[in-house]
Structures are given as structure tokens and as C-alpha cells.
Amino acid sequence: MNTSPTLRSDVLNGRSVLEFDGNDLMVSSASGSLMDPGAGLTMFYVATGDQSGDVAARLFQFGSSTNNSGEIVAADLSTTDGEQSGFRFNNGAALYDAPIDPDAFPIGILRVIPGEGHNEAQFFVNGLMDENRFTGNGNNPNNTIMLTDNDLELILGTGRGDDGGIFSGDFFVGQLAELAIYDRALTTLEMNLVGNYFSNEYDLAFQYNLDAFVVAIPEPSSVLWIAMFGGWIVMRRRKTMYHFPPLRSKPIIV
């Protein structure tokens, strides 16, 4: 029988985590929908890699509760065959290969724009620089991602098969410290800010893409803005009270 994950206290920088033991899952309501399906999604998570050795263990799956065709996206944190990890789309199995230590807690970012091809999605680990970006070809790279239905759900710990049933051998074994889903594709500047928040909260490394600040602020202000941002990061790490500007949309799940 499937059970709920266990809450473990004081695991990561004094914070709690959800621990999945291989048959745990949590399923949200199946009547959800996006306010603007064309705006995309940006998903942040702090979690270990899967420790089961299974090929396709899923940390979470977001999308249709009844139909996989073009209507789901998931984070695969498998650690077999070279510690593969990444994004999985429907039957396309578009796996983005990133080396994830099953005992470490990386900061993962998945950015999806519905209507674009599987290969247009972005997957980052511990930062936004080129060395943090991982890409790969899916089996159906020309298919598009369409999260437009009103039966969208979130499943933690596994996913659904083609017949709509919960997978029986695809369960995640590991720990989840944070999951936030924004209902649009965030800009690089905004991803820098959210990544900095998680880096500070959990004392984890994160490589910022400061080019976003140069593009966002016209010269000559860009140099000053980058200096201010660098000082702000230092203040955050010294636990100084400071709140970054709010994003245009709040996370669906925090």
C-alpha cells in the first residue's frame, strides 16, 4: 500500500525535509488549472538524487491526471548509468543528463514554455551559467508541451502511466527539502533572485548569471546594479534582513 512521505526535522541547515522510502507519494487535487497556460512554468526544487537505482525514478510530475500525451512534465532524479538526472516529458522521455550525487542537495531549476518543443525546455543545477545548464534530445523532440487542461495535478514521489494509473515501479527514494512552482517562465534575473533565496536558506552553492543584470539595466547603471547585487548577496549570507523585489507572480507551491 502506498504511504505518505515521512517528515524529518533538522536535516538540511536546520530545516525539515520530506523523506520518500520507495512507495511513498502525495497527489494533489486533479481539478487544477493554470491561469495563463501560454505563460509557461518555472520549477525550483532542493532534493537529493534517487537512491533506488531505478532508471526512471521521479521526484514529481505536474500535468494532466488522465492523459500523458503532451500534457505532463516531470523531474527524473535517477542515479543509474552515469547518474543521469533531469526533465522527463510524456512518452518522449527527454532526459537532460546531469550528474547528481544521491547524497547531496542540489538546487534544480526547470523552465518550460507550453507549445514549444521538448528540447526548448531548460534544466539548471546549482546555478544559471553555461556549466549549470544540461540539455538532451528526447525521443519525440518535435512534440510540444501543452498544459492547457483543467485536470492538472501535482504528484510527489512518482507519476502516472499512459493508462492514467500510478506507476508501480517508478518511485523516488530520497529527500525533498523545497519545491516551488511559478505559473510562468521566469526571466534569468528572477531566477537569480529565487536561486539566491534557496542558496541562503539552505547554505547551498549557486552560480548567478550576472549578465542578466547588464541586460536588464541600461548603461551606465549596469555596473552599479551588479555591485549592489553582489553586496546584497553578502548581506543575505550575513543574515541581514532584506527582502528582494517581489516577482510578478507568486509560487503555486511553496
PDB file of C-alpha atoms in Angstrom:
ATOM      1  CA  MET A   1       0.000   0.000   0.000  1.00  0.00           C
ATOM      2  CA  ASN A   2       1.294   3.454  -0.896  1.00  0.00           C
ATOM      3  CA  THR A   3       2.011   5.724   2.062  1.00  0.00           C
ATOM      4  CA  SER A   4       2.834   9.388   2.637  1.00  0.00           C
ATOM      5  CA  PRO A   5       6.474  10.508   2.933  1.00  0.00           C
ATOM      6  CA  THR A   6       7.989  10.993   6.382  1.00  0.00           C
ATOM      7  CA  LEU A   7       8.816  14.455   7.745  1.00  0.00           C
ATOM      8  CA  ARG A   8      12.400  14.563   9.040  1.00  0.00           C
ATOM      9  CA  SER A   9      13.463  17.501  11.222  1.00  0.00           C
ATOM     10  CA  ASP A  10      16.775  19.372  11.280  1.00  0.00           C
ATOM     11  CA  VAL A  11      18.248  17.669   8.205  1.00  0.00           C
ATOM     12  CA  LEU A  12      19.479  20.465   5.923  1.00  0.00           C
ATOM     13  CA  ASN A  13      20.781  23.661   7.531  1.00  0.00           C
ATOM     14  CA  GLY A  14      18.336  23.193  10.390  1.00  0.00           C
ATOM     15  CA  ARG A  15      15.376  22.721   8.028  1.00  0.00           C
ATOM     16  CA  SER A  16      12.994  19.803   7.647  1.00  0.00           C
ATOM     17  CA  VAL A  17      12.708  17.527   4.606  1.00  0.00           C
ATOM     18  CA  LEU A  18      10.223  15.024   3.217  1.00  0.00           C
ATOM     19  CA  GLU A  19      11.776  11.567   3.029  1.00  0.00           C
ATOM     20  CA  PHE A  20      10.489   9.087   0.431  1.00  0.00           C
ATOM     21  CA  ASP A  21      11.248   5.406   1.015  1.00  0.00           C
ATOM     22  CA  GLY A  22      10.265   3.874  -2.308  1.00  0.00           C
ATOM     23  CA  ASN A  23       6.482   3.556  -2.128  1.00  0.00           C
ATOM     24  CA  ASP A  24       5.538   6.986  -0.754  1.00  0.00           C
ATOM     25  CA  LEU A  25       3.587   9.516  -2.773  1.00  0.00           C
ATOM     26  CA  MET A  26       1.436  12.601  -2.405  1.00  0.00           C
ATOM     27  CA  VAL A  27      -1.184  13.567  -5.002  1.00  0.00           C
ATOM     28  CA  SER A  28      -2.824  16.984  -5.211  1.00  0.00           C
ATOM     29  CA  SER A  29      -6.342  17.710  -6.430  1.00  0.00           C
ATOM     30  CA  ALA A  30      -6.927  16.630 -10.043  1.00  0.00           C
ATOM     31  CA  SER A  31      -9.033  19.720 -10.829  1.00  0.00           C
ATOM     32  CA  GLY A  32      -6.274  22.311 -11.057  1.00  0.00           C
ATOM     33  CA  SER A  33      -5.550  24.636 -13.970  1.00  0.00           C
ATOM     34  CA  LEU A  34      -3.126  27.389 -14.944  1.00  0.00           C
ATOM     35  CA  MET A  35      -4.347  30.981 -15.070  1.00  0.00           C
ATOM     36  CA  ASP A  36      -2.396  31.548 -18.287  1.00  0.00           C
ATOM     37  CA  PRO A  37      -1.312  28.255 -19.935  1.00  0.00           C
ATOM     38  CA  GLY A  38       0.731  30.152 -22.509  1.00  0.00           C
ATOM     39  CA  ALA A  39       2.916  31.763 -19.840  1.00  0.00           C
ATOM     40  CA  GLY A  40       4.773  28.553 -19.005  1.00  0.00           C
ATOM     41  CA  LEU A  41       6.150  27.187 -15.745  1.00  0.00           C
ATOM     42  CA  THR A  42       9.314  27.551 -13.697  1.00  0.00           C
ATOM     43  CA  MET A  43      10.001  24.870 -11.088  1.00  0.00           C
ATOM     44  CA  PHE A  44      12.598  25.062  -8.322  1.00  0.00           C
ATOM     45  CA  TYR A  45      13.494  22.153  -6.075  1.00  0.00           C
ATOM     46  CA  VAL A  46      16.087  21.256  -3.460  1.00  0.00           C
ATOM     47  CA  ALA A  47      16.347  17.463  -3.270  1.00  0.00           C
ATOM     48  CA  THR A  48      18.770  14.571  -3.276  1.00  0.00           C
ATOM     49  CA  GLY A  49      19.160  12.254  -6.232  1.00  0.00           C
ATOM     50  CA  ASP A  50      17.252   8.981  -6.197  1.00  0.00           C
ATOM     51  CA  GLN A  51      18.943   6.189  -4.243  1.00  0.00           C
ATOM     52  CA  SER A  52      16.922   3.226  -5.531  1.00  0.00           C
ATOM     53  CA  GLY A  53      18.987   2.520  -8.637  1.00  0.00           C
ATOM     54  CA  ASP A  54      15.837   2.532 -10.815  1.00  0.00           C
ATOM     55  CA  VAL A  55      16.165   4.006 -14.281  1.00  0.00           C
ATOM     56  CA  ALA A  56      13.292   6.491 -14.150  1.00  0.00           C
ATOM     57  CA  ALA A  57      12.508   7.394 -10.539  1.00  0.00           C
ATOM     58  CA  ARG A  58      10.519  10.641 -10.413  1.00  0.00           C
ATOM     59  CA  LEU A  59      10.670  13.280  -7.720  1.00  0.00           C
ATOM     60  CA  PHE A  60       7.500  14.910  -9.046  1.00  0.00           C
ATOM     61  CA  GLN A  61       5.168  15.046 -12.026  1.00  0.00           C
ATOM     62  CA  PHE A  62       2.991  18.012 -12.975  1.00  0.00           C
ATOM     63  CA  GLY A  63       0.266  17.889 -15.613  1.00  0.00           C
ATOM     64  CA  SER A  64      -2.846  16.060 -16.715  1.00  0.00           C
ATOM     65  CA  SER A  65      -4.311  13.454 -14.363  1.00  0.00           C
ATOM     66  CA  THR A  66      -5.724  11.430 -17.277  1.00  0.00           C
ATOM     67  CA  ASN A  67      -3.599  11.923 -20.397  1.00  0.00           C
ATOM     68  CA  ASN A  68       0.179  11.873 -20.803  1.00  0.00           C
ATOM     69  CA  SER A  69       0.224  12.964 -24.454  1.00  0.00           C
ATOM     70  CA  GLY A  70       1.834  16.401 -24.417  1.00  0.00           C
ATOM     71  CA  GLU A  71       0.297  17.235 -21.049  1.00  0.00           C
ATOM     72  CA  ILE A  72       2.808  16.326 -18.336  1.00  0.00           C
ATOM     73  CA  VAL A  73       6.312  17.302 -17.310  1.00  0.00           C
ATOM     74  CA  ALA A  74       8.379  15.667 -14.569  1.00  0.00           C
ATOM     75  CA  ALA A  75      11.707  15.747 -12.739  1.00  0.00           C
ATOM     76  CA  ASP A  76      13.574  12.452 -13.090  1.00  0.00           C
ATOM     77  CA  LEU A  77      16.265  12.130 -10.439  1.00  0.00           C
ATOM     78  CA  SER A  78      17.529   8.684 -11.394  1.00  0.00           C
ATOM     79  CA  THR A  79      21.149   7.983 -10.483  1.00  0.00           C
ATOM     80  CA  THR A  80      21.876   4.945 -12.634  1.00  0.00           C
ATOM     81  CA  ASP A  81      24.125   4.731 -15.702  1.00  0.00           C
ATOM     82  CA  GLY A  82      26.317   7.718 -15.011  1.00  0.00           C
ATOM     83  CA  GLU A  83      23.980   9.358 -12.503  1.00  0.00           C
ATOM     84  CA  GLN A  84      21.522  10.669 -15.089  1.00  0.00           C
ATOM     85  CA  SER A  85      19.023  13.212 -13.910  1.00  0.00           C
ATOM     86  CA  GLY A  86      16.728  15.752 -15.444  1.00  0.00           C
ATOM     87  CA  PHE A  87      13.497  16.585 -17.192  1.00  0.00           C
ATOM     88  CA  ARG A  88      11.061  13.954 -18.484  1.00  0.00           C
ATOM     89  CA  PHE A  89       8.250  14.755 -20.917  1.00  0.00           C
ATOM     90  CA  ASN A  90       5.365  12.375 -21.526  1.00  0.00           C
ATOM     91  CA  ASN A  91       6.389   9.394 -23.636  1.00  0.00           C
ATOM     92  CA  GLY A  92       9.192  11.478 -25.129  1.00  0.00           C
ATOM     93  CA  ALA A  93      11.487  10.668 -22.200  1.00  0.00           C
ATOM     94  CA  ALA A  94      13.507  13.815 -22.899  1.00  0.00           C
ATOM     95  CA  LEU A  95      16.186  13.184 -20.286  1.00  0.00           C
ATOM     96  CA  TYR A  96      18.565  16.028 -19.516  1.00  0.00           C
ATOM     97  CA  ASP A  97      21.755  14.389 -18.245  1.00  0.00           C
ATOM     98  CA  ALA A  98      23.209  15.996 -15.138  1.00  0.00           C
ATOM     99  CA  PRO A  99      25.489  14.328 -12.568  1.00  0.00           C
ATOM    100  CA  ILE A 100      23.514  14.350  -9.314  1.00  0.00           C
ATOM    101  CA  ASP A 101      25.054  12.962  -6.136  1.00  0.00           C
ATOM    102  CA  PRO A 102      22.355  10.839  -4.436  1.00  0.00           C
ATOM    103  CA  ASP A 103      23.538  12.113  -1.040  1.00  0.00           C
ATOM    104  CA  ALA A 104      23.800  15.833  -1.915  1.00  0.00           C
ATOM    105  CA  PHE A 105      21.082  18.508  -2.108  1.00  0.00           C
ATOM    106  CA  PRO A 106      21.409  20.408  -5.398  1.00  0.00           C
ATOM    107  CA  ILE A 107      19.202  23.345  -6.358  1.00  0.00           C
ATOM    108  CA  GLY A 108      17.348  22.348  -9.526  1.00  0.00           C
ATOM    109  CA  ILE A 109      15.513  24.703 -11.883  1.00  0.00           C
ATOM    110  CA  LEU A 110      13.203  23.551 -14.677  1.00  0.00           C
ATOM    111  CA  ARG A 111      11.820  26.171 -17.070  1.00  0.00           C
ATOM    112  CA  VAL A 112       9.057  25.201 -19.506  1.00  0.00           C
ATOM    113  CA  ILE A 113       7.112  27.153 -22.117  1.00  0.00           C
ATOM    114  CA  PRO A 114       3.969  25.268 -23.267  1.00  0.00           C
ATOM    115  CA  GLY A 115       3.628  24.989 -27.009  1.00  0.00           C
ATOM    116  CA  GLU A 116       7.382  24.760 -27.579  1.00  0.00           C
ATOM    117  CA  GLY A 117       9.254  21.560 -28.340  1.00  0.00           C
ATOM    118  CA  HIS A 118      10.635  19.293 -25.632  1.00  0.00           C
ATOM    119  CA  ASN A 119      14.172  20.361 -26.449  1.00  0.00           C
ATOM    120  CA  GLU A 120      13.339  24.031 -25.840  1.00  0.00           C
ATOM    121  CA  ALA A 121      12.922  23.473 -22.110  1.00  0.00           C
ATOM    122  CA  GLN A 122      15.777  24.445 -19.801  1.00  0.00           C
ATOM    123  CA  PHE A 123      17.241  22.474 -16.915  1.00  0.00           C
ATOM    124  CA  PHE A 124      19.762  24.010 -14.492  1.00  0.00           C
ATOM    125  CA  VAL A 125      21.595  22.567 -11.488  1.00  0.00           C
ATOM    126  CA  ASN A 126      23.127  24.824  -8.809  1.00  0.00           C
ATOM    127  CA  GLY A 127      23.255  27.910 -10.992  1.00  0.00           C
ATOM    128  CA  LEU A 128      22.459  29.641 -14.277  1.00  0.00           C
ATOM    129  CA  MET A 129      25.810  29.666 -16.072  1.00  0.00           C
ATOM    130  CA  ASP A 130      26.571  27.507 -19.122  1.00  0.00           C
ATOM    131  CA  GLU A 131      28.231  24.867 -16.933  1.00  0.00           C
ATOM    132  CA  ASN A 132      24.994  24.582 -14.929  1.00  0.00           C
ATOM    133  CA  ARG A 133      22.792  24.014 -17.985  1.00  0.00           C
ATOM    134  CA  PHE A 134      22.067  20.453 -19.120  1.00  0.00           C
ATOM    135  CA  THR A 135      20.292  19.528 -22.350  1.00  0.00           C
ATOM    136  CA  GLY A 136      19.454  16.400 -24.293  1.00  0.00           C
ATOM    137  CA  ASN A 137      17.317  15.070 -27.108  1.00  0.00           C
ATOM    138  CA  GLY A 138      14.010  13.388 -26.362  1.00  0.00           C
ATOM    139  CA  ASN A 139      12.508  10.507 -28.318  1.00  0.00           C
ATOM    140  CA  ASN A 140       9.798  12.864 -29.592  1.00  0.00           C
ATOM    141  CA  PRO A 141      11.613  16.207 -29.871  1.00  0.00           C
ATOM    142  CA  ASN A 142       9.047  17.667 -32.288  1.00  0.00           C
ATOM    143  CA  ASN A 143       6.105  17.170 -29.941  1.00  0.00           C
ATOM    144  CA  THR A 144       5.020  20.169 -27.916  1.00  0.00           C
ATOM    145  CA  ILE A 145       4.164  20.658 -24.273  1.00  0.00           C
ATOM    146  CA  MET A 146       0.515  21.654 -23.775  1.00  0.00           C
ATOM    147  CA  LEU A 147      -0.519  22.237 -20.145  1.00  0.00           C
ATOM    148  CA  THR A 148      -3.908  23.675 -21.021  1.00  0.00           C
ATOM    149  CA  ASP A 149      -6.448  21.343 -19.394  1.00  0.00           C
ATOM    150  CA  ASN A 150      -8.372  21.875 -16.168  1.00  0.00           C
ATOM    151  CA  ASP A 151      -7.399  18.480 -14.740  1.00  0.00           C
ATOM    152  CA  LEU A 152      -3.806  19.369 -13.875  1.00  0.00           C
ATOM    153  CA  GLU A 153      -2.346  17.832 -10.731  1.00  0.00           C
ATOM    154  CA  LEU A 154       0.940  17.548  -8.905  1.00  0.00           C
ATOM    155  CA  ILE A 155       2.260  14.144  -7.808  1.00  0.00           C
ATOM    156  CA  LEU A 156       5.230  13.911  -5.451  1.00  0.00           C
ATOM    157  CA  GLY A 157       7.262  10.709  -5.424  1.00  0.00           C
ATOM    158  CA  THR A 158       6.248   9.169  -8.765  1.00  0.00           C
ATOM    159  CA  GLY A 159       3.976   9.746 -11.788  1.00  0.00           C
ATOM    160  CA  ARG A 160       1.177   8.321 -13.923  1.00  0.00           C
ATOM    161  CA  GLY A 161       1.462   5.899 -16.837  1.00  0.00           C
ATOM    162  CA  ASP A 162      -0.227   6.007 -20.240  1.00  0.00           C
ATOM    163  CA  ASP A 163      -3.374   4.440 -18.786  1.00  0.00           C
ATOM    164  CA  GLY A 164      -3.665   7.114 -16.102  1.00  0.00           C
ATOM    165  CA  GLY A 165      -2.636   4.755 -13.299  1.00  0.00           C
ATOM    166  CA  ILE A 166       0.090   5.464 -10.749  1.00  0.00           C
ATOM    167  CA  PHE A 167       3.415   3.887 -11.672  1.00  0.00           C
ATOM    168  CA  SER A 168       4.180   0.774  -9.672  1.00  0.00           C
ATOM    169  CA  GLY A 169       7.955   0.709 -10.114  1.00  0.00           C
ATOM    170  CA  ASP A 170       8.925   4.348 -10.606  1.00  0.00           C
ATOM    171  CA  PHE A 171       9.028   5.608  -7.027  1.00  0.00           C
ATOM    172  CA  PHE A 172      11.521   8.172  -5.749  1.00  0.00           C
ATOM    173  CA  VAL A 173      13.837   7.196  -2.896  1.00  0.00           C
ATOM    174  CA  GLY A 174      15.412  10.280  -1.360  1.00  0.00           C
ATOM    175  CA  GLN A 175      14.703  13.565   0.402  1.00  0.00           C
ATOM    176  CA  LEU A 176      12.922  16.737  -0.734  1.00  0.00           C
ATOM    177  CA  ALA A 177      13.642  19.980   1.124  1.00  0.00           C
ATOM    178  CA  GLU A 178      11.905  22.517  -1.132  1.00  0.00           C
ATOM    179  CA  LEU A 179       9.587  22.689  -4.120  1.00  0.00           C
ATOM    180  CA  ALA A 180       8.262  25.915  -5.658  1.00  0.00           C
ATOM    181  CA  ILE A 181       6.320  26.132  -8.925  1.00  0.00           C
ATOM    182  CA  TYR A 182       5.741  29.521 -10.566  1.00  0.00           C
ATOM    183  CA  ASP A 183       2.944  29.745 -13.120  1.00  0.00           C
ATOM    184  CA  ARG A 184       5.073  31.350 -15.830  1.00  0.00           C
ATOM    185  CA  ALA A 185       8.537  31.151 -17.332  1.00  0.00           C
ATOM    186  CA  LEU A 186      10.635  33.418 -15.105  1.00  0.00           C
ATOM    187  CA  THR A 187      13.373  35.622 -16.525  1.00  0.00           C
ATOM    188  CA  THR A 188      17.033  34.921 -15.792  1.00  0.00           C
ATOM    189  CA  LEU A 189      17.048  37.919 -13.466  1.00  0.00           C
ATOM    190  CA  GLU A 190      14.157  36.476 -11.450  1.00  0.00           C
ATOM    191  CA  MET A 191      15.710  33.003 -11.370  1.00  0.00           C
ATOM    192  CA  ASN A 192      18.862  34.600  -9.942  1.00  0.00           C
ATOM    193  CA  LEU A 193      16.820  36.073  -7.099  1.00  0.00           C
ATOM    194  CA  VAL A 194      14.919  32.885  -6.251  1.00  0.00           C
ATOM    195  CA  GLY A 195      18.120  30.836  -6.520  1.00  0.00           C
ATOM    196  CA  ASN A 196      19.825  33.224  -4.098  1.00  0.00           C
ATOM    197  CA  TYR A 197      16.977  32.778  -1.616  1.00  0.00           C
ATOM    198  CA  PHE A 198      17.317  28.984  -1.624  1.00  0.00           C
ATOM    199  CA  SER A 199      21.113  29.250  -1.501  1.00  0.00           C
ATOM    200  CA  ASN A 200      20.888  31.374   1.623  1.00  0.00           C
ATOM    201  CA  GLU A 201      18.135  29.370   3.335  1.00  0.00           C
ATOM    202  CA  TYR A 202      19.851  26.014   2.895  1.00  0.00           C
ATOM    203  CA  ASP A 203      23.503  27.109   2.760  1.00  0.00           C
ATOM    204  CA  LEU A 204      23.976  25.666  -0.731  1.00  0.00           C
ATOM    205  CA  ALA A 205      26.151  26.852  -3.609  1.00  0.00           C
ATOM    206  CA  PHE A 206      24.510  28.710  -6.500  1.00  0.00           C
ATOM    207  CA  GLN A 207      26.219  30.327  -9.509  1.00  0.00           C
ATOM    208  CA  TYR A 208      24.482  33.558 -10.521  1.00  0.00           C
ATOM    209  CA  ASN A 209      24.264  34.781 -14.087  1.00  0.00           C
ATOM    210  CA  LEU A 210      25.185  38.442 -13.697  1.00  0.00           C
ATOM    211  CA  ASP A 211      24.746  39.038 -17.441  1.00  0.00           C
ATOM    212  CA  ALA A 212      21.019  39.253 -16.700  1.00  0.00           C
ATOM    213  CA  PHE A 213      21.626  42.430 -14.720  1.00  0.00           C
ATOM    214  CA  VAL A 214      23.630  44.015 -17.536  1.00  0.00           C
ATOM    215  CA  VAL A 215      20.766  43.367 -19.970  1.00  0.00           C
ATOM    216  CA  ALA A 216      18.060  44.490 -17.567  1.00  0.00           C
ATOM    217  CA  ILE A 217      19.637  47.823 -16.557  1.00  0.00           C
ATOM    218  CA  PRO A 218      20.788  50.267 -19.283  1.00  0.00           C
ATOM    219  CA  GLU A 219      24.322  51.647 -19.130  1.00  0.00           C
ATOM    220  CA  PRO A 220      25.851  53.200 -17.096  1.00  0.00           C
ATOM    221  CA  SER A 221      23.621  51.837 -14.340  1.00  0.00           C
ATOM    222  CA  SER A 222      24.505  48.198 -15.010  1.00  0.00           C
ATOM    223  CA  VAL A 223      27.888  48.297 -13.283  1.00  0.00           C
ATOM    224  CA  LEU A 224      26.372  49.918 -10.201  1.00  0.00           C
ATOM    225  CA  TRP A 225      23.490  47.401 -10.182  1.00  0.00           C
ATOM    226  CA  ILE A 226      25.856  44.424 -10.329  1.00  0.00           C
ATOM    227  CA  ALA A 227      27.866  45.895  -7.437  1.00  0.00           C
ATOM    228  CA  MET A 228      24.666  46.371  -5.441  1.00  0.00           C
ATOM    229  CA  PHE A 229      23.586  42.808  -6.180  1.00  0.00           C
ATOM    230  CA  GLY A 230      26.956  41.477  -5.053  1.00  0.00           C
ATOM    231  CA  GLY A 231      26.672  43.450  -1.824  1.00  0.00           C
ATOM    232  CA  TRP A 232      23.145  42.175  -1.337  1.00  0.00           C
ATOM    233  CA  ILE A 233      24.320  38.554  -1.609  1.00  0.00           C
ATOM    234  CA  VAL A 234      26.908  39.257   1.090  1.00  0.00           C
ATOM    235  CA  MET A 235      24.228  40.805   3.327  1.00  0.00           C
ATOM    236  CA  ARG A 236      21.961  37.817   2.824  1.00  0.00           C
ATOM    237  CA  ARG A 237      24.708  35.439   3.845  1.00  0.00           C
ATOM    238  CA  ARG A 238      25.291  37.530   6.985  1.00  0.00           C
ATOM    239  CA  LYS A 239      21.596  37.031   7.801  1.00  0.00           C
ATOM    240  CA  THR A 240      20.851  40.753   7.390  1.00  0.00           C
ATOM    241  CA  MET A 241      17.153  41.409   6.985  1.00  0.00           C
ATOM    242  CA  TYR A 242      16.483  42.304   3.355  1.00  0.00           C
ATOM    243  CA  HIS A 243      13.649  41.413   1.036  1.00  0.00           C
ATOM    244  CA  PHE A 244      14.231  41.245  -2.696  1.00  0.00           C
ATOM    245  CA  PRO A 245      11.632  42.840  -5.001  1.00  0.00           C
ATOM    246  CA  PRO A 246       8.549  40.620  -5.369  1.00  0.00           C
ATOM    247  CA  LEU A 247       8.125  38.595  -8.534  1.00  0.00           C
ATOM    248  CA  ARG A 248       5.205  39.371 -10.803  1.00  0.00           C
ATOM    249  CA  SER A 249       3.572  36.095  -9.822  1.00  0.00           C
ATOM    250  CA  LYS A 250       3.652  34.125  -6.596  1.00  0.00           C
ATOM    251  CA  PRO A 251       4.629  30.470  -6.498  1.00  0.00           C
ATOM    252  CA  ILE A 252       1.790  27.970  -6.819  1.00  0.00           C
ATOM    253  CA  ILE A 253       3.506  25.748  -4.264  1.00  0.00           C
ATOM    254  CA  VAL A 254       5.984  26.894  -1.648  1.00  0.00           C
TER     255      VAL A 254
END
